[in-house]
Amino acid sequence: MKLATLDTGTPDGALVVVSADGARYLSAADVAATLQSAIENWTTAAPALAALAEKLAAGGGQSTADLAFAAPMPRAWQWLDGSAFRSHGELMETLFGTEPPPPGRPLMYQGLSHQFLSAIADVPMPREEDGIDFEGEFGVITDFVPMGVTPEAAMAHIKLIVQINDWSLRALAPVEMKTGFGWIHAKPACSVAPFAVTPDELGDAWRDGRVHLPLTVDWNGARFGNAHGGVMEFGFHDLVAHAASTRSLCAGTIIGSGTVSNSNFREIGSSCIAERRGIEMLDEGTARTAYMHFGDTVRMEARLPDGSVLFGAIDQKVVKG
């Protein structure tokens, strides 16, 4: 099942169910006004939403051609971003001169959650010299998760999967990392692809708490990366359990994978510019690829093995804020 949120000019938009190909939709107003409401009442909402999805599968619904989609969840109670791809972590350690994390422990921080940008919104940034960077990743949305949940039990709390561009300002990150208090200035609002999907939509591509699909990233129309999501050091169930170790997680918590990255990065490219710069430091002794400029575009999309639409595409331009 695919869910999306129409941009109605309100903070949370209006929930709709979308056909498998993304071409048609039905309003979910009689089930839940918003995705947050649906996820808070998932036991009763999910079957009713699935019934709408069946009507779409039978050919019902209206065209999505002229719709404006917001992020599936335009704002959330909680956004927790991990860093679950070890090759990315190693390159960032090279770039920023940081120490590796303790073994066996996921990296995670709590980020800005009151705003998630739509997949096609222009992205305002204050200054080019802040080191504007994109970060392609996958994420999950949970229902209520009890404190102390095990990784095995956490799988059942993953209700939806999303695709995210976690924007970063790289020149500001090292300063904030040194404080030990986490990021404020270096992490603007994320962008999210239009469709949040239930795990069954991925078929065999969802297993072991991982999205086993490549994430294609194009920068200014040129292919930049095609890293595969299946090599996470920690699966999403591990990240959920880590986040809930000493506290419960409210329904609607969004948890990110961190930048999708593979150890054969020289062959398949990267999902962020910082990683490319880390590769250049390893290979050439210095980073030479510049970060983004105003007017630059980035496009990200993950499709199923048969080429069919899954989350939809993120396709954005950076502008002067």
GROMACS .gro file of C-alpha atoms in nm:
model
  321
    1MET     CA    1   0.000   0.000   0.000
    2LYS     CA    2   0.118   0.350  -0.091
    3LEU     CA    3   0.022   0.652   0.118
    4ALA     CA    4   0.077   1.019   0.042
    5THR     CA    5  -0.017   1.360   0.177
    6LEU     CA    6  -0.175   1.632  -0.033
    7ASP     CA    7  -0.044   1.984   0.019
    8THR     CA    8  -0.356   2.166   0.139
    9GLY     CA    9  -0.179   2.466   0.287
   10THR     CA   10  -0.231   2.324   0.635
   11PRO     CA   11   0.052   2.199   0.860
   12ASP     CA   12  -0.028   1.828   0.816
   13GLY     CA   13  -0.202   1.817   0.476
   14ALA     CA   14  -0.459   1.553   0.381
   15LEU     CA   15  -0.396   1.178   0.368
   16VAL     CA   16  -0.460   0.988   0.044
   17VAL     CA   17  -0.402   0.632  -0.076
   18VAL     CA   18  -0.217   0.607  -0.407
   19SER     CA   19  -0.219   0.333  -0.671
   20ALA     CA   20   0.086   0.111  -0.715
   21ASP     CA   21   0.200   0.311  -1.021
   22GLY     CA   22   0.142   0.645  -0.846
   23ALA     CA   23  -0.104   0.756  -1.116
   24ARG     CA   24  -0.434   0.751  -0.922
   25TYR     CA   25  -0.552   0.825  -0.569
   26LEU     CA   26  -0.844   0.808  -0.331
   27SER     CA   27  -0.903   1.033  -0.033
   28ALA     CA   28  -0.853   0.870   0.307
   29ALA     CA   29  -1.054   1.137   0.490
   30ASP     CA   30  -1.313   0.888   0.614
   31VAL     CA   31  -1.035   0.675   0.766
   32ALA     CA   32  -0.782   0.929   0.893
   33ALA     CA   33  -0.739   1.296   0.814
   34THR     CA   34  -0.359   1.280   0.828
   35LEU     CA   35  -0.082   1.023   0.821
   36GLN     CA   36  -0.004   1.101   1.185
   37SER     CA   37  -0.362   1.015   1.278
   38ALA     CA   38  -0.344   0.693   1.075
   39ILE     CA   39  -0.020   0.577   1.234
   40GLU     CA   40  -0.153   0.651   1.583
   41ASN     CA   41  -0.453   0.425   1.512
   42TRP     CA   42  -0.282   0.180   1.277
   43THR     CA   43  -0.461  -0.134   1.397
   44THR     CA   44  -0.797   0.000   1.279
   45ALA     CA   45  -0.676   0.239   1.009
   46ALA     CA   46  -0.457  -0.005   0.814
   47PRO     CA   47  -0.739  -0.241   0.706
   48ALA     CA   48  -0.956   0.051   0.594
   49LEU     CA   49  -0.666   0.204   0.401
   50ALA     CA   50  -0.593  -0.134   0.244
   51ALA     CA   51  -0.954  -0.149   0.124
   52LEU     CA   52  -0.902   0.182  -0.055
   53ALA     CA   53  -0.583   0.042  -0.208
   54GLU     CA   54  -0.786  -0.254  -0.340
   55LYS     CA   55  -1.031  -0.013  -0.508
   56LEU     CA   56  -0.736   0.156  -0.676
   57ALA     CA   57  -0.599  -0.179  -0.788
   58ALA     CA   58  -0.936  -0.247  -0.950
   59GLY     CA   59  -0.908   0.071  -1.154
   60GLY     CA   60  -1.082   0.326  -0.932
   61GLY     CA   61  -0.964   0.664  -0.818
   62GLN     CA   62  -0.875   1.000  -0.967
   63SER     CA   63  -0.561   1.110  -1.152
   64THR     CA   64  -0.268   1.238  -0.948
   65ALA     CA   65  -0.141   1.440  -1.247
   66ASP     CA   66  -0.231   1.784  -1.112
   67LEU     CA   67  -0.180   1.715  -0.742
   68ALA     CA   68   0.075   1.884  -0.520
   69PHE     CA   69   0.216   1.633  -0.272
   70ALA     CA   70   0.370   1.738   0.057
   71ALA     CA   71   0.614   1.512   0.237
   72PRO     CA   72   0.421   1.202   0.353
   73MET     CA   73   0.454   1.335   0.705
   74PRO     CA   74   0.504   1.715   0.674
   75ARG     CA   75   0.597   1.733   1.041
   76ALA     CA   76   0.660   1.465   1.300
   77TRP     CA   77   0.692   1.428   1.674
   78GLN     CA   78   1.035   1.275   1.635
   79TRP     CA   79   1.308   1.237   1.369
   80LEU     CA   80   1.607   1.018   1.457
   81ASP     CA   81   1.879   0.969   1.199
   82GLY     CA   82   2.127   0.684   1.213
   83SER     CA   83   2.454   0.623   1.033
   84ALA     CA   84   2.428   0.255   0.952
   85PHE     CA   85   2.659   0.221   0.650
   86ARG     CA   86   3.014   0.157   0.770
   87SER     CA   87   3.183   0.261   0.445
   88HIS     CA   88   3.023   0.604   0.478
   89GLY     CA   89   3.143   0.636   0.836
   90GLU     CA   90   3.498   0.547   0.739
   91LEU     CA   91   3.502   0.810   0.464
   92MET     CA   92   3.363   1.075   0.700
   93GLU     CA   93   3.635   0.988   0.952
   94THR     CA   94   3.889   1.051   0.676
   95LEU     CA   95   3.728   1.378   0.572
   96PHE     CA   96   3.672   1.527   0.919
   97GLY     CA   97   3.950   1.357   1.115
   98THR     CA   98   3.714   1.198   1.367
   99GLU     CA   99   3.758   0.874   1.559
  100PRO     CA  100   3.557   0.560   1.471
  101PRO     CA  101   3.259   0.483   1.697
  102PRO     CA  102   3.267   0.206   1.957
  103PRO     CA  103   3.206  -0.132   1.790
  104GLY     CA  104   2.858  -0.281   1.802
  105ARG     CA  105   2.680   0.048   1.874
  106PRO     CA  106   2.474   0.235   1.612
  107LEU     CA  107   2.531   0.605   1.561
  108MET     CA  108   2.217   0.817   1.594
  109TYR     CA  109   2.118   1.177   1.656
  110GLN     CA  110   1.787   1.356   1.706
  111GLY     CA  111   1.721   1.608   1.430
  112LEU     CA  112   1.476   1.876   1.322
  113SER     CA  113   1.129   1.723   1.299
  114HIS     CA  114   0.881   2.010   1.282
  115GLN     CA  115   0.925   2.040   0.905
  116PHE     CA  116   0.991   1.798   0.619
  117LEU     CA  117   1.013   1.945   0.270
  118SER     CA  118   0.823   1.805  -0.026
  119ALA     CA  119   1.010   1.614  -0.294
  120ILE     CA  120   0.997   1.899  -0.548
  121ALA     CA  121   1.022   2.207  -0.328
  122ASP     CA  122   1.308   2.449  -0.388
  123VAL     CA  123   1.546   2.424  -0.095
  124PRO     CA  124   1.650   2.759   0.056
  125MET     CA  125   1.999   2.780   0.206
  126PRO     CA  126   2.160   3.089   0.361
  127ARG     CA  127   2.514   3.068   0.218
  128GLU     CA  128   2.702   2.858  -0.035
  129GLU     CA  129   3.012   2.872   0.183
  130ASP     CA  130   2.832   2.662   0.448
  131GLY     CA  131   2.908   2.356   0.233
  132ILE     CA  132   2.565   2.257   0.098
  133ASP     CA  133   2.537   1.880   0.057
  134PHE     CA  134   2.267   1.624  -0.016
  135GLU     CA  135   2.248   1.284   0.158
  136GLY     CA  136   2.038   1.008   0.005
  137GLU     CA  137   1.896   0.759   0.251
  138PHE     CA  138   1.601   0.539   0.341
  139GLY     CA  139   1.384   0.569   0.649
  140VAL     CA  140   1.104   0.401   0.841
  141ILE     CA  141   0.798   0.526   1.028
  142THR     CA  142   0.695   0.338   1.341
  143ASP     CA  143   0.382   0.302   1.544
  144PHE     CA  144   0.415   0.327   1.924
  145VAL     CA  145   0.730   0.141   2.034
  146PRO     CA  146   0.764   0.037   2.399
  147MET     CA  147   1.081   0.106   2.591
  148GLY     CA  148   1.327  -0.181   2.587
  149VAL     CA  149   1.191  -0.346   2.274
  150THR     CA  150   1.419  -0.613   2.125
  151PRO     CA  151   1.537  -0.590   1.764
  152GLU     CA  152   1.325  -0.895   1.680
  153ALA     CA  153   1.010  -0.738   1.827
  154ALA     CA  154   1.095  -0.400   1.674
  155MET     CA  155   1.033  -0.537   1.322
  156ALA     CA  156   0.659  -0.544   1.387
  157HIS     CA  157   0.661  -0.174   1.477
  158ILE     CA  158   0.798  -0.067   1.136
  159LYS     CA  159   0.481   0.028   0.949
  160LEU     CA  160   0.603   0.241   0.658
  161ILE     CA  161   0.921   0.294   0.457
  162VAL     CA  162   1.027   0.624   0.301
  163GLN     CA  163   1.308   0.775   0.093
  164ILE     CA  164   1.486   1.083   0.231
  165ASN     CA  165   1.729   1.355   0.132
  166ASP     CA  166   1.895   1.455   0.458
  167TRP     CA  167   2.039   1.798   0.373
  168SER     CA  168   2.367   1.892   0.544
  169LEU     CA  169   2.585   2.200   0.578
  170ARG     CA  170   2.933   2.048   0.592
  171ALA     CA  171   3.131   2.356   0.689
  172LEU     CA  172   2.923   2.388   1.005
  173ALA     CA  173   2.922   2.021   1.108
  174PRO     CA  174   3.279   1.993   1.247
  175VAL     CA  175   3.225   2.291   1.478
  176GLU     CA  176   2.909   2.139   1.623
  177MET     CA  177   3.059   1.790   1.648
  178LYS     CA  178   3.330   1.926   1.874
  179THR     CA  179   3.072   2.054   2.123
  180GLY     CA  180   2.943   1.700   2.180
  181PHE     CA  181   2.587   1.835   2.193
  182GLY     CA  182   2.476   1.738   1.841
  183TRP     CA  183   2.373   1.933   1.534
  184ILE     CA  184   2.158   2.243   1.510
  185HIS     CA  185   2.305   2.468   1.239
  186ALA     CA  186   2.448   2.188   1.023
  187LYS     CA  187   2.120   2.002   0.971
  188PRO     CA  188   1.837   2.188   0.794
  189ALA     CA  189   1.500   2.029   0.718
  190CYS     CA  190   1.505   1.699   0.527
  191SER     CA  191   1.316   1.634   0.203
  192VAL     CA  192   1.106   1.320   0.158
  193ALA     CA  193   0.987   1.142  -0.157
  194PRO     CA  194   0.609   1.162  -0.202
  195PHE     CA  195   0.505   0.804  -0.121
  196ALA     CA  196   0.534   0.621   0.210
  197VAL     CA  197   0.492   0.249   0.147
  198THR     CA  198   0.413  -0.053   0.359
  199PRO     CA  199   0.697  -0.307   0.373
  200ASP     CA  200   0.506  -0.559   0.158
  201GLU     CA  201   0.526  -0.317  -0.137
  202LEU     CA  202   0.900  -0.394  -0.157
  203GLY     CA  203   0.849  -0.771  -0.186
  204ASP     CA  204   1.181  -0.952  -0.156
  205ALA     CA  205   1.360  -0.616  -0.145
  206TRP     CA  206   1.253  -0.580   0.221
  207ARG     CA  207   1.432  -0.837   0.434
  208ASP     CA  208   1.651  -0.841   0.744
  209GLY     CA  209   1.523  -0.492   0.827
  210ARG     CA  210   1.694  -0.350   0.519
  211VAL     CA  211   1.593  -0.199   0.185
  212HIS     CA  212   1.769  -0.418  -0.072
  213LEU     CA  213   1.751  -0.168  -0.356
  214PRO     CA  214   1.994   0.078  -0.517
  215LEU     CA  215   1.936   0.449  -0.462
  216THR     CA  216   2.012   0.640  -0.781
  217VAL     CA  217   2.145   0.994  -0.727
  218ASP     CA  218   2.194   1.253  -1.005
  219TRP     CA  219   2.359   1.590  -0.945
  220ASN     CA  220   2.290   1.858  -1.207
  221GLY     CA  221   2.165   1.586  -1.441
  222ALA     CA  222   2.477   1.368  -1.421
  223ARG     CA  223   2.487   1.031  -1.244
  224PHE     CA  224   2.660   1.068  -0.906
  225GLY     CA  225   2.585   0.743  -0.728
  226ASN     CA  226   2.392   0.418  -0.729
  227ALA     CA  227   2.469   0.269  -0.387
  228HIS     CA  228   2.271  -0.029  -0.259
  229GLY     CA  229   2.069  -0.012   0.063
  230GLY     CA  230   2.109  -0.376   0.159
  231VAL     CA  231   2.451  -0.352   0.324
  232MET     CA  232   2.352  -0.161   0.638
  233GLU     CA  233   2.573  -0.261   0.930
  234PHE     CA  234   2.263  -0.233   1.150
  235GLY     CA  235   1.915  -0.303   1.014
  236PHE     CA  236   1.622  -0.073   1.080
  237HIS     CA  237   1.497  -0.309   1.351
  238ASP     CA  238   1.832  -0.263   1.527
  239LEU     CA  239   1.803   0.115   1.494
  240VAL     CA  240   1.448   0.113   1.635
  241ALA     CA  241   1.558  -0.101   1.932
  242HIS     CA  242   1.859   0.126   1.990
  243ALA     CA  243   1.638   0.437   1.993
  244ALA     CA  244   1.393   0.272   2.233
  245SER     CA  245   1.654   0.139   2.473
  246THR     CA  246   1.570   0.382   2.755
  247ARG     CA  247   1.247   0.543   2.632
  248SER     CA  248   0.936   0.461   2.434
  249LEU     CA  249   0.894   0.599   2.083
  250CYS     CA  250   0.573   0.779   1.995
  251ALA     CA  251   0.369   0.669   1.696
  252GLY     CA  252   0.495   0.855   1.392
  253THR     CA  253   0.863   0.842   1.486
  254ILE     CA  254   1.078   0.857   1.172
  255ILE     CA  255   1.417   0.682   1.178
  256GLY     CA  256   1.673   0.723   0.899
  257SER     CA  257   1.942   0.486   0.777
  258GLY     CA  258   2.206   0.750   0.722
  259THR     CA  259   2.372   0.801   0.385
  260VAL     CA  260   2.343   0.492   0.166
  261SER     CA  261   2.700   0.379   0.096
  262ASN     CA  262   2.887   0.076  -0.034
  263SER     CA  263   3.249  -0.029   0.009
  264ASN     CA  264   3.296  -0.033  -0.372
  265PHE     CA  265   3.229   0.340  -0.381
  266ARG     CA  266   3.488   0.399  -0.653
  267GLU     CA  267   3.277   0.188  -0.891
  268ILE     CA  268   2.920   0.276  -0.796
  269GLY     CA  269   2.962   0.634  -0.671
  270SER     CA  270   2.820   0.804  -0.365
  271SER     CA  271   2.498   0.939  -0.216
  272CYS     CA  272   2.656   1.261  -0.086
  273ILE     CA  273   2.931   1.501  -0.190
  274ALA     CA  274   3.122   1.470   0.138
  275GLU     CA  275   3.177   1.103   0.069
  276ARG     CA  276   3.319   1.185  -0.276
  277ARG     CA  277   3.555   1.431  -0.109
  278GLY     CA  278   3.665   1.161   0.137
  279ILE     CA  279   3.744   0.931  -0.155
  280GLU     CA  280   3.950   1.206  -0.317
  281MET     CA  281   4.147   1.253   0.004
  282LEU     CA  282   4.224   0.881   0.010
  283ASP     CA  283   4.320   0.864  -0.358
  284GLU     CA  284   4.472   1.205  -0.425
  285GLY     CA  285   4.559   1.349  -0.086
  286THR     CA  286   4.313   1.638  -0.114
  287ALA     CA  287   3.942   1.697  -0.165
  288ARG     CA  288   3.867   1.877  -0.491
  289THR     CA  289   3.492   1.837  -0.555
  290ALA     CA  290   3.309   2.153  -0.446
  291TYR     CA  291   2.983   2.144  -0.257
  292MET     CA  292   2.658   2.268  -0.411
  293HIS     CA  293   2.593   2.612  -0.553
  294PHE     CA  294   2.266   2.804  -0.576
  295GLY     CA  295   2.080   2.677  -0.881
  296ASP     CA  296   2.221   2.323  -0.852
  297THR     CA  297   1.974   2.035  -0.873
  298VAL     CA  298   1.968   1.688  -0.719
  299ARG     CA  299   1.746   1.394  -0.808
  300MET     CA  300   1.710   1.072  -0.608
  301GLU     CA  301   1.500   0.766  -0.678
  302ALA     CA  302   1.482   0.399  -0.582
  303ARG     CA  303   1.277   0.170  -0.806
  304LEU     CA  304   1.179  -0.193  -0.778
  305PRO     CA  305   1.379  -0.448  -0.980
  306ASP     CA  306   1.117  -0.442  -1.259
  307GLY     CA  307   1.156  -0.064  -1.287
  308SER     CA  308   0.822   0.022  -1.130
  309VAL     CA  309   0.769   0.328  -0.913
  310LEU     CA  310   0.813   0.282  -0.539
  311PHE     CA  311   0.863   0.599  -0.333
  312GLY     CA  312   0.859   0.841  -0.625
  313ALA     CA  313   1.148   1.075  -0.697
  314ILE     CA  314   1.304   1.359  -0.501
  315ASP     CA  315   1.393   1.629  -0.757
  316GLN     CA  316   1.498   1.964  -0.611
  317LYS     CA  317   1.690   2.284  -0.668
  318VAL     CA  318   1.898   2.473  -0.411
  319VAL     CA  319   1.814   2.844  -0.393
  320LYS     CA  320   1.932   3.144  -0.195
  321GLY     CA  321   1.731   3.162   0.128
   0.00000   0.00000   0.00000
